[in-house]
GROMACS .gro file of C-alpha atoms in nm:
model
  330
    1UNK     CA    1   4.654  -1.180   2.043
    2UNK     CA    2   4.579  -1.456   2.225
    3UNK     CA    3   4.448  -1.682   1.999
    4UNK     CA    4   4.704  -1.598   1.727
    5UNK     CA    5   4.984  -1.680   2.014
    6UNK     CA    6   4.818  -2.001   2.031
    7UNK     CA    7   4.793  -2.088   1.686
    8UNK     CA    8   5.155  -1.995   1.639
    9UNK     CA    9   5.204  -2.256   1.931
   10UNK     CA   10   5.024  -2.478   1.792
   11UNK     CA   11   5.227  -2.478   1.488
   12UNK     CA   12   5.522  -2.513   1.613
   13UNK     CA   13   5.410  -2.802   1.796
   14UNK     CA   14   5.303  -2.967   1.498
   15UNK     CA   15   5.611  -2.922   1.274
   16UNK     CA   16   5.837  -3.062   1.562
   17UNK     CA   17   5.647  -3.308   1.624
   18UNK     CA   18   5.670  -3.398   1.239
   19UNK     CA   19   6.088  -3.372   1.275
   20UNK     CA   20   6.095  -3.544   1.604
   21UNK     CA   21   6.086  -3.940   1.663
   22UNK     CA   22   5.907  -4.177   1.870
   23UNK     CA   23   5.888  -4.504   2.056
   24UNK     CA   24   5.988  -4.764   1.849
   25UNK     CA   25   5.900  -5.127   1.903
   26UNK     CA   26   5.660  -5.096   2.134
   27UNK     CA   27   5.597  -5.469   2.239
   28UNK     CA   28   6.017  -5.460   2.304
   29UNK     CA   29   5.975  -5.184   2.545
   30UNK     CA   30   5.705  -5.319   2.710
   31UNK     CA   31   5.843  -5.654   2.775
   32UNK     CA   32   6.163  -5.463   2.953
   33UNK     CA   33   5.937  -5.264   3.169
   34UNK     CA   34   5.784  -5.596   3.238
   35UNK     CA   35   6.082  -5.730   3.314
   36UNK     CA   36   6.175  -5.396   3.550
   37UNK     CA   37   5.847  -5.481   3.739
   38UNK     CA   38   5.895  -5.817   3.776
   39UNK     CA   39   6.209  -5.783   3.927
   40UNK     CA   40   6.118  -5.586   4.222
   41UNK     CA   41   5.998  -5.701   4.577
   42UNK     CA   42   5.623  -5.445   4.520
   43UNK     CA   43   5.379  -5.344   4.269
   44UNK     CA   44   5.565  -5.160   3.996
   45UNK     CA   45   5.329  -4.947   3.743
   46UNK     CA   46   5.469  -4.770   3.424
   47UNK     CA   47   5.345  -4.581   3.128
   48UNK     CA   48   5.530  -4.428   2.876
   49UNK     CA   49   5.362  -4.190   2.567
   50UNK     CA   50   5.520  -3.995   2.261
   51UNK     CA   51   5.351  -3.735   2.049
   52UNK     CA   52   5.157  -3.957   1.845
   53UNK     CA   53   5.129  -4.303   1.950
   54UNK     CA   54   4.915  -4.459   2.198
   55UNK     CA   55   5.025  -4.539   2.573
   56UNK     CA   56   5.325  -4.824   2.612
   57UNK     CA   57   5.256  -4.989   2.984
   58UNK     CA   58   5.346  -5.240   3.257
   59UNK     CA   59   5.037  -5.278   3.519
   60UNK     CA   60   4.839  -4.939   3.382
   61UNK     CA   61   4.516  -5.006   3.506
   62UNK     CA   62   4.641  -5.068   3.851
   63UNK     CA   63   4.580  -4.758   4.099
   64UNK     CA   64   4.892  -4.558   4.294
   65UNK     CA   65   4.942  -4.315   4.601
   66UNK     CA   66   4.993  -3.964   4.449
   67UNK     CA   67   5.209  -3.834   4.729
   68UNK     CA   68   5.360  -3.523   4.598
   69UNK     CA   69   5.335  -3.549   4.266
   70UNK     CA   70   4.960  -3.419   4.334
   71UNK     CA   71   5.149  -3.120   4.304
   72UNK     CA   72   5.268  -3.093   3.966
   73UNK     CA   73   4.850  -3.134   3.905
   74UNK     CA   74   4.746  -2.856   4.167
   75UNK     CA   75   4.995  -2.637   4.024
   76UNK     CA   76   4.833  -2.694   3.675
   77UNK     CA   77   4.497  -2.650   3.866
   78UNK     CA   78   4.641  -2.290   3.967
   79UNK     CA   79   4.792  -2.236   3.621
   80UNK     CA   80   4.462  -2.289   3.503
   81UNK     CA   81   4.326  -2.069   3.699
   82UNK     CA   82   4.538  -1.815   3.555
   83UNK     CA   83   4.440  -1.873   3.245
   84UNK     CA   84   4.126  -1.810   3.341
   85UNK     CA   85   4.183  -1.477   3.490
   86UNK     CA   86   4.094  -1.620   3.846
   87UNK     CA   87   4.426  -1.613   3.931
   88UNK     CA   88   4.750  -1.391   3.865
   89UNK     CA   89   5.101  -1.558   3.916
   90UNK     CA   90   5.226  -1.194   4.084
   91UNK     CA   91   4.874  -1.188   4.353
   92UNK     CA   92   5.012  -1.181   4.690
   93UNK     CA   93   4.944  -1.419   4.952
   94UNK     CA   94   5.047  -1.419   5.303
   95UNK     CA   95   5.156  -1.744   5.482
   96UNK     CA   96   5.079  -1.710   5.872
   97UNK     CA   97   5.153  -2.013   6.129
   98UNK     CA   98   4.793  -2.168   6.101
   99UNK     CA   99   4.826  -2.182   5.734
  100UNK     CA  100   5.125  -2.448   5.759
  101UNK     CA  101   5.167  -2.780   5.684
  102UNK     CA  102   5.302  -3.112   5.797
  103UNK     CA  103   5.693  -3.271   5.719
  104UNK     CA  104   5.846  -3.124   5.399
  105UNK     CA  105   5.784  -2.737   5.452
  106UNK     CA  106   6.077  -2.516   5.406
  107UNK     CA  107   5.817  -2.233   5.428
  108UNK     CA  108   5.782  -2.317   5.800
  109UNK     CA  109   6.071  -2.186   5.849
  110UNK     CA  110   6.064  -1.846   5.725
  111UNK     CA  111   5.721  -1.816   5.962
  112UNK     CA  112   5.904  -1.911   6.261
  113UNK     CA  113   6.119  -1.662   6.204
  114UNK     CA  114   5.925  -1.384   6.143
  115UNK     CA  115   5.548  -1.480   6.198
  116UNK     CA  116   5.455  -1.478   5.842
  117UNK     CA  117   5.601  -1.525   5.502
  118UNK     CA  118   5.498  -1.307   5.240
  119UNK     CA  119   5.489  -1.443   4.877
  120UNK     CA  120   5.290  -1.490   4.553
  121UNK     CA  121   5.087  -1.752   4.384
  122UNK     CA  122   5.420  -1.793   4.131
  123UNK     CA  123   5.662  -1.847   4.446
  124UNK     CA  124   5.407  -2.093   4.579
  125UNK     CA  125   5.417  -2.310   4.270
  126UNK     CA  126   5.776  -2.341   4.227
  127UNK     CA  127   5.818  -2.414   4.612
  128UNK     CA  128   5.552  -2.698   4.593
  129UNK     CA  129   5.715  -2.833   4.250
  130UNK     CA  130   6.060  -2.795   4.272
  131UNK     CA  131   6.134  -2.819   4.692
  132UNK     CA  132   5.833  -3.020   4.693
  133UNK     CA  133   5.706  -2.787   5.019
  134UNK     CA  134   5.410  -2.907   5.161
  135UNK     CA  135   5.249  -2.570   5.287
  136UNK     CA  136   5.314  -2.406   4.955
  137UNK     CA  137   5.062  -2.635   4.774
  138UNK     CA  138   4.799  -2.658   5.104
  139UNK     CA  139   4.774  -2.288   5.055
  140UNK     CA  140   4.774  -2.352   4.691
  141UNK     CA  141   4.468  -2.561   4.734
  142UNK     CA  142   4.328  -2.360   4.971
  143UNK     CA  143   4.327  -2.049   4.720
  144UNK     CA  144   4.197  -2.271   4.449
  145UNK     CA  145   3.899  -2.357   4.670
  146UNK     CA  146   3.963  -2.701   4.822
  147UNK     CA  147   4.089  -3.019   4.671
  148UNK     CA  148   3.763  -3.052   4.532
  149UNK     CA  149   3.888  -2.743   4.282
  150UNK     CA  150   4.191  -2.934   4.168
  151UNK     CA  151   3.948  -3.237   4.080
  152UNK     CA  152   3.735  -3.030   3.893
  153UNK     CA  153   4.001  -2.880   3.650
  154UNK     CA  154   4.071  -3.260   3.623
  155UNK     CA  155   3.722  -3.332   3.535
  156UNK     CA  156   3.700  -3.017   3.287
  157UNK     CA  157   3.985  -3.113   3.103
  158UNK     CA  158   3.885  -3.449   3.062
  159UNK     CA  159   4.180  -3.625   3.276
  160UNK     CA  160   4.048  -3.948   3.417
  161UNK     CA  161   4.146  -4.232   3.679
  162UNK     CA  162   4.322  -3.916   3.868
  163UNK     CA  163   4.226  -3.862   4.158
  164UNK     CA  164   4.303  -3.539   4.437
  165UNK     CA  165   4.108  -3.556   4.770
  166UNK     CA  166   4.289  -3.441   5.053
  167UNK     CA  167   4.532  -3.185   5.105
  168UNK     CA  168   4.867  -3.263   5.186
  169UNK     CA  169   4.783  -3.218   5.582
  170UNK     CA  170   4.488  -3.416   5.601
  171UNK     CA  171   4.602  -3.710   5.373
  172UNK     CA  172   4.953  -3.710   5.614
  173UNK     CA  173   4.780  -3.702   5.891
  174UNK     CA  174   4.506  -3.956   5.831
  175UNK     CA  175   4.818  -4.227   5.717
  176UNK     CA  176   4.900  -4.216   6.071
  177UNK     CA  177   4.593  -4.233   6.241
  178UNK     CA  178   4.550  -3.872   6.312
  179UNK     CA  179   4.256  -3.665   6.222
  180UNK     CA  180   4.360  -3.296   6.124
  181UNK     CA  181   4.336  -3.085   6.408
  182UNK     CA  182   4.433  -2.688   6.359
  183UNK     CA  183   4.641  -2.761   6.671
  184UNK     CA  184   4.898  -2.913   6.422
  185UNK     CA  185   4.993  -2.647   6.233
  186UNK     CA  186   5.238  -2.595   6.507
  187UNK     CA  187   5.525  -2.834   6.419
  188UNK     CA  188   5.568  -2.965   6.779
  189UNK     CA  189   5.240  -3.025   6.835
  190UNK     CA  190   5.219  -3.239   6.569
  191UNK     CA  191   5.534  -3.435   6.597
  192UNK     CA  192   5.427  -3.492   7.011
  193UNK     CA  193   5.023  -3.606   6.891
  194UNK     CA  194   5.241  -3.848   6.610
  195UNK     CA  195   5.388  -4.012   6.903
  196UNK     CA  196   5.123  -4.019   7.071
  197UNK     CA  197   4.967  -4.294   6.846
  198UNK     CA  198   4.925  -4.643   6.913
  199UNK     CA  199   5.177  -4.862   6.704
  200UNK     CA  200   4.804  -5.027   6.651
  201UNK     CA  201   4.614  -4.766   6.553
  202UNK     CA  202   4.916  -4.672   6.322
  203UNK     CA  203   4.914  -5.010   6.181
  204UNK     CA  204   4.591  -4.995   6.064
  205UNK     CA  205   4.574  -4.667   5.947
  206UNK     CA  206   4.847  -4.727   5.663
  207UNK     CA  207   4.705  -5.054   5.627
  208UNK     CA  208   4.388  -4.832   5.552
  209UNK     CA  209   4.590  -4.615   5.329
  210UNK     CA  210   4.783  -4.870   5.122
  211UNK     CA  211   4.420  -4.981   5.017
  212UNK     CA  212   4.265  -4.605   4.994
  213UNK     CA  213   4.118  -4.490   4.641
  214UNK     CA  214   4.182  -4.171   4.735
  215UNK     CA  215   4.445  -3.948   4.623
  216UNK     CA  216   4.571  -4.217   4.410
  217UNK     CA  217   4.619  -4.246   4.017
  218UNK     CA  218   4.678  -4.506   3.758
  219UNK     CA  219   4.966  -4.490   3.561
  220UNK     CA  220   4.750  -4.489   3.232
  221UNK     CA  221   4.536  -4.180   3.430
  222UNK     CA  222   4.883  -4.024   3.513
  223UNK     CA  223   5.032  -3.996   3.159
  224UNK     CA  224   4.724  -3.927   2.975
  225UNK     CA  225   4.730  -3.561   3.218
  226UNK     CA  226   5.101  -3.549   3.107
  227UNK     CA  227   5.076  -3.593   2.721
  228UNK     CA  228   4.783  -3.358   2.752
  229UNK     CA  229   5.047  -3.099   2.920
  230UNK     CA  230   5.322  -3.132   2.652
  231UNK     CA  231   5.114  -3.151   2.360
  232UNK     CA  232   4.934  -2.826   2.481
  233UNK     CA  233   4.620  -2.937   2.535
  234UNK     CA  234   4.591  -2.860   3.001
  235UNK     CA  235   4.679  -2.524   2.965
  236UNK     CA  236   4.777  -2.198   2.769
  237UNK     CA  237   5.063  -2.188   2.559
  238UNK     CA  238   5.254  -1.970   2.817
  239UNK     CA  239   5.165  -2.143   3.087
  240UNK     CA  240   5.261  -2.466   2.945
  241UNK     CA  241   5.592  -2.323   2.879
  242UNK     CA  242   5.594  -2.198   3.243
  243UNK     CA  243   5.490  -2.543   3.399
  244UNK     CA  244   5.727  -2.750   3.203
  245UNK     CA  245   6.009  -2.532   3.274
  246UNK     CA  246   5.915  -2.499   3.682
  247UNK     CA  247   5.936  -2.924   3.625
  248UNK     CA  248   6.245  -2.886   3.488
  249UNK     CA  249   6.431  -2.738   3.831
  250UNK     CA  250   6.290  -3.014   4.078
  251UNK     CA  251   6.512  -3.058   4.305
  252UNK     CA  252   6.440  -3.412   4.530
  253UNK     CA  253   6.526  -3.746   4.408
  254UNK     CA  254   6.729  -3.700   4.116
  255UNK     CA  255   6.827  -4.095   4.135
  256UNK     CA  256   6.520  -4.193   3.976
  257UNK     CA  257   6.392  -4.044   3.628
  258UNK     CA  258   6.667  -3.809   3.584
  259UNK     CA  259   6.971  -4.086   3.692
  260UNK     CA  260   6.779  -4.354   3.376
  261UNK     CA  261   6.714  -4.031   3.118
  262UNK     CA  262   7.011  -4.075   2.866
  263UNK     CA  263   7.262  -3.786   2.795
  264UNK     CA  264   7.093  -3.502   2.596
  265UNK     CA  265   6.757  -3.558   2.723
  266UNK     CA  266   6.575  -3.301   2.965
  267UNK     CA  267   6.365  -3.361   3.234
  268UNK     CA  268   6.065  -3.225   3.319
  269UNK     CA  269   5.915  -3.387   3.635
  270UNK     CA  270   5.763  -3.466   4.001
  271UNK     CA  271   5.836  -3.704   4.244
  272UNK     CA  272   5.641  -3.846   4.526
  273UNK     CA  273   5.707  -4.058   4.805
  274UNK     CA  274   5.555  -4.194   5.100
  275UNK     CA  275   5.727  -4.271   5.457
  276UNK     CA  276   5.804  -4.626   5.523
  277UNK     CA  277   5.601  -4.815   5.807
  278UNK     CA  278   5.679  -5.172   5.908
  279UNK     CA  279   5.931  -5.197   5.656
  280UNK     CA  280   5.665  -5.112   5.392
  281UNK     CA  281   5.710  -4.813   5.176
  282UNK     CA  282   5.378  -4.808   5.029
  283UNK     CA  283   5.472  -4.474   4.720
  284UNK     CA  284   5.827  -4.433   4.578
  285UNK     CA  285   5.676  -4.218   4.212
  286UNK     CA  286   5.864  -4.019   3.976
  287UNK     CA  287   5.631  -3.846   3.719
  288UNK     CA  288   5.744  -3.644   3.384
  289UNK     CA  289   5.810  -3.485   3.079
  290UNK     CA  290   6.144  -3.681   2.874
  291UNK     CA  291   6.225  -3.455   2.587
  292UNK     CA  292   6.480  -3.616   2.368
  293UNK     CA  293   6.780  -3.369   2.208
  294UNK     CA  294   6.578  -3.411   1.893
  295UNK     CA  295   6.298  -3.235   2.063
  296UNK     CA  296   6.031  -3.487   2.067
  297UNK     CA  297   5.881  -3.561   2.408
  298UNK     CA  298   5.774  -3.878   2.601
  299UNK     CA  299   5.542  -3.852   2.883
  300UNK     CA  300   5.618  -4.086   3.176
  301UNK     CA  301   5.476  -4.232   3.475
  302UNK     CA  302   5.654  -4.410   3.718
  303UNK     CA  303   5.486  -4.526   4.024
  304UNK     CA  304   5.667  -4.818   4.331
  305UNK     CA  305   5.398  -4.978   4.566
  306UNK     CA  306   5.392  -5.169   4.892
  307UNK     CA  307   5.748  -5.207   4.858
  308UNK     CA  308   6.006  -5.402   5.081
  309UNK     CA  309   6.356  -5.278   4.896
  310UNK     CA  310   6.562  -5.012   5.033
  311UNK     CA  311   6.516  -4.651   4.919
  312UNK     CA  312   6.804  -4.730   4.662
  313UNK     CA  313   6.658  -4.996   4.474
  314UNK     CA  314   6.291  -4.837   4.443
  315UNK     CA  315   6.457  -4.526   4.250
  316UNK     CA  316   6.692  -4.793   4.058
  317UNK     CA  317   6.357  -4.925   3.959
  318UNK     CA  318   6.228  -4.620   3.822
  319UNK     CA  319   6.574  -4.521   3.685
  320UNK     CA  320   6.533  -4.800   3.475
  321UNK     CA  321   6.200  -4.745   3.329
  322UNK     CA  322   6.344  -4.411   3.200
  323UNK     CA  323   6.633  -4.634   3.082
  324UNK     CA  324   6.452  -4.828   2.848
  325UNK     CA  325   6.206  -4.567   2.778
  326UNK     CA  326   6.488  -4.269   2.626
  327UNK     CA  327   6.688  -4.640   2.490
  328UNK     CA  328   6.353  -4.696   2.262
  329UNK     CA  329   6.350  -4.335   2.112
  330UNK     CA  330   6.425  -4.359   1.725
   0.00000   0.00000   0.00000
């Protein structure tokens, strides 16, 4: 049954991706996402990919802090794993005050109120991707067996310059010159050991992580994991379906792919962002699916470094990039 759902999928794929349209002039769009990147005060990378064609992009070679949108790829990771009958989207798991996070973590506060959350792999993913909750995709990762996991569906799948090394924890902590301690699970002990730090130590450590390999992604690496996602080739047919449509609800930062997507278009996507230290914001990224009213899609990766603008302008920037990207759909 499973292979004849598949092939059905498969089919369907192929005859709307026969109807649908595409990028046209590619060399046009890339000169306005050139123009979009040269505009801004930071390192601007951007791919864009339909169905068929190759990969339009602006600095795609270039590598990019992941932030959160490592967890539209650890929830594939677990997706995976369901496909693989490691995993089941209804298995239970139990969220107790050790197992929690850092920042972002609307979880935490279901814990604090009654020592525990109880929930499932499936409310885990749609926490991480759509509230963007840290602690749902640490215990993600931490069910899938370590970051090292996620990289390994990565590797399996053929999905290169993509990287996932840290948990979200860890890789917070380290950008501010904390190691992870167990200590910080508890909220206020982290928020007293963040003051705690040196404005010199903290200088150098997102110094350190504005240069890290690490966690990061180039935008090339980035859509080549998306286009493998819409065109059914990361996971299952149902669990592509269920992916795309968990994308679809995100919640945070709806001024940046979703504000430049033109009317009629949906959105399937992840954003990621990283704090802002000496005036620096050194990640403002808006991952996705584009899927035109015709029903042809157009993977795109959006990715703001080391930049000086305000919050505003670094979504404008991405906002944009969708802009010309839906604007070149014939």
């Amino acid at each position: 049954m499973i292979r004849v759902l598949g092939l059905v999928f498969t089919f369907i794929l192929a005859a709307n991706t026969a109807e649908a349209g595409g990028l046209s002039d590619p060399e046009g769009l890339r000169a306005k996402l050139q123009a979009i990147a040269s505009r801004h005060p930071g390192r601007v990378g951007v791919c864009a990919q339909d169905e068929r064609s190759a990969p339009i992009c602006v600095n795609g070679d270039q590598r990019f802090s992941l932030q959160s949108v490592m967890k539209a790829i650890t929830a594939a990771a677990a997706l995976d794993a369901v496909d693989r009958n490691a995993m089941k989207l209804e298995e239970p798991i139990t969220v107790r005050r050790k197992d929690l996070s850092v920042y972002a973590q609307p979880i935490a506060e279901m814990v604090a109120k009654h020592g525990q959350f109880d929930t499932t792999i499936g409310d885990l993913i749609r926490r991480a991707v759509v509230q963007s909750d840290n602690a749902a995709v640490d215990n993600l990762v931490a069910r899938l067996g370590g970051p090292e996991a996620v990289q390994a569906f990565l590797n399996r799948k053929g999905i290169t310059n993509l990287r996932i090394d840290r948990d979200e924890r860890h890789l917070q902590a380290e950008t501010i010159g904390l190691a992870w301690k167990a200590e910080y699970a508890d909220p206020k002990r982290f928020a007293e050991a963040r003051q705690g730090v040196p404005k010199q130590a903290r200088d150098a450590a997102y110094e350190a992580y504005r240069k890290d390999e690490r966690d990061t992604a180039t935008p090339k690496g980035m859509t080549s994991f998306l286009h493998a996602l819409m065109t059914g080739r990361l996971l299952s047919p149902t669990s592509t379906r269920h992916l795309l449509d968990v994308m679809t609800q995100t919640a945070t930062f709806p001024d940046r792919l979703r504000a430049g997507a033109a009317p009629g278009w949906t959105v399937a996507h992840k954003t990621g962002s990283s704090g802002t230290w000496n005036g620096i914001a050194a990640a403002t990224n808006d991952v996705g699916i584009l899927t035109a009213p015709d029903g042809g899609k157009v993977a795109i990766a959006a990715f703001v470094a080391d930049s000086k603008a305000p919050s505003k302008d670094r979504a404008a920037a991405i906002a944009a990039a969708a802009r010309a990207v839906t604007a070149s759909y014939r």
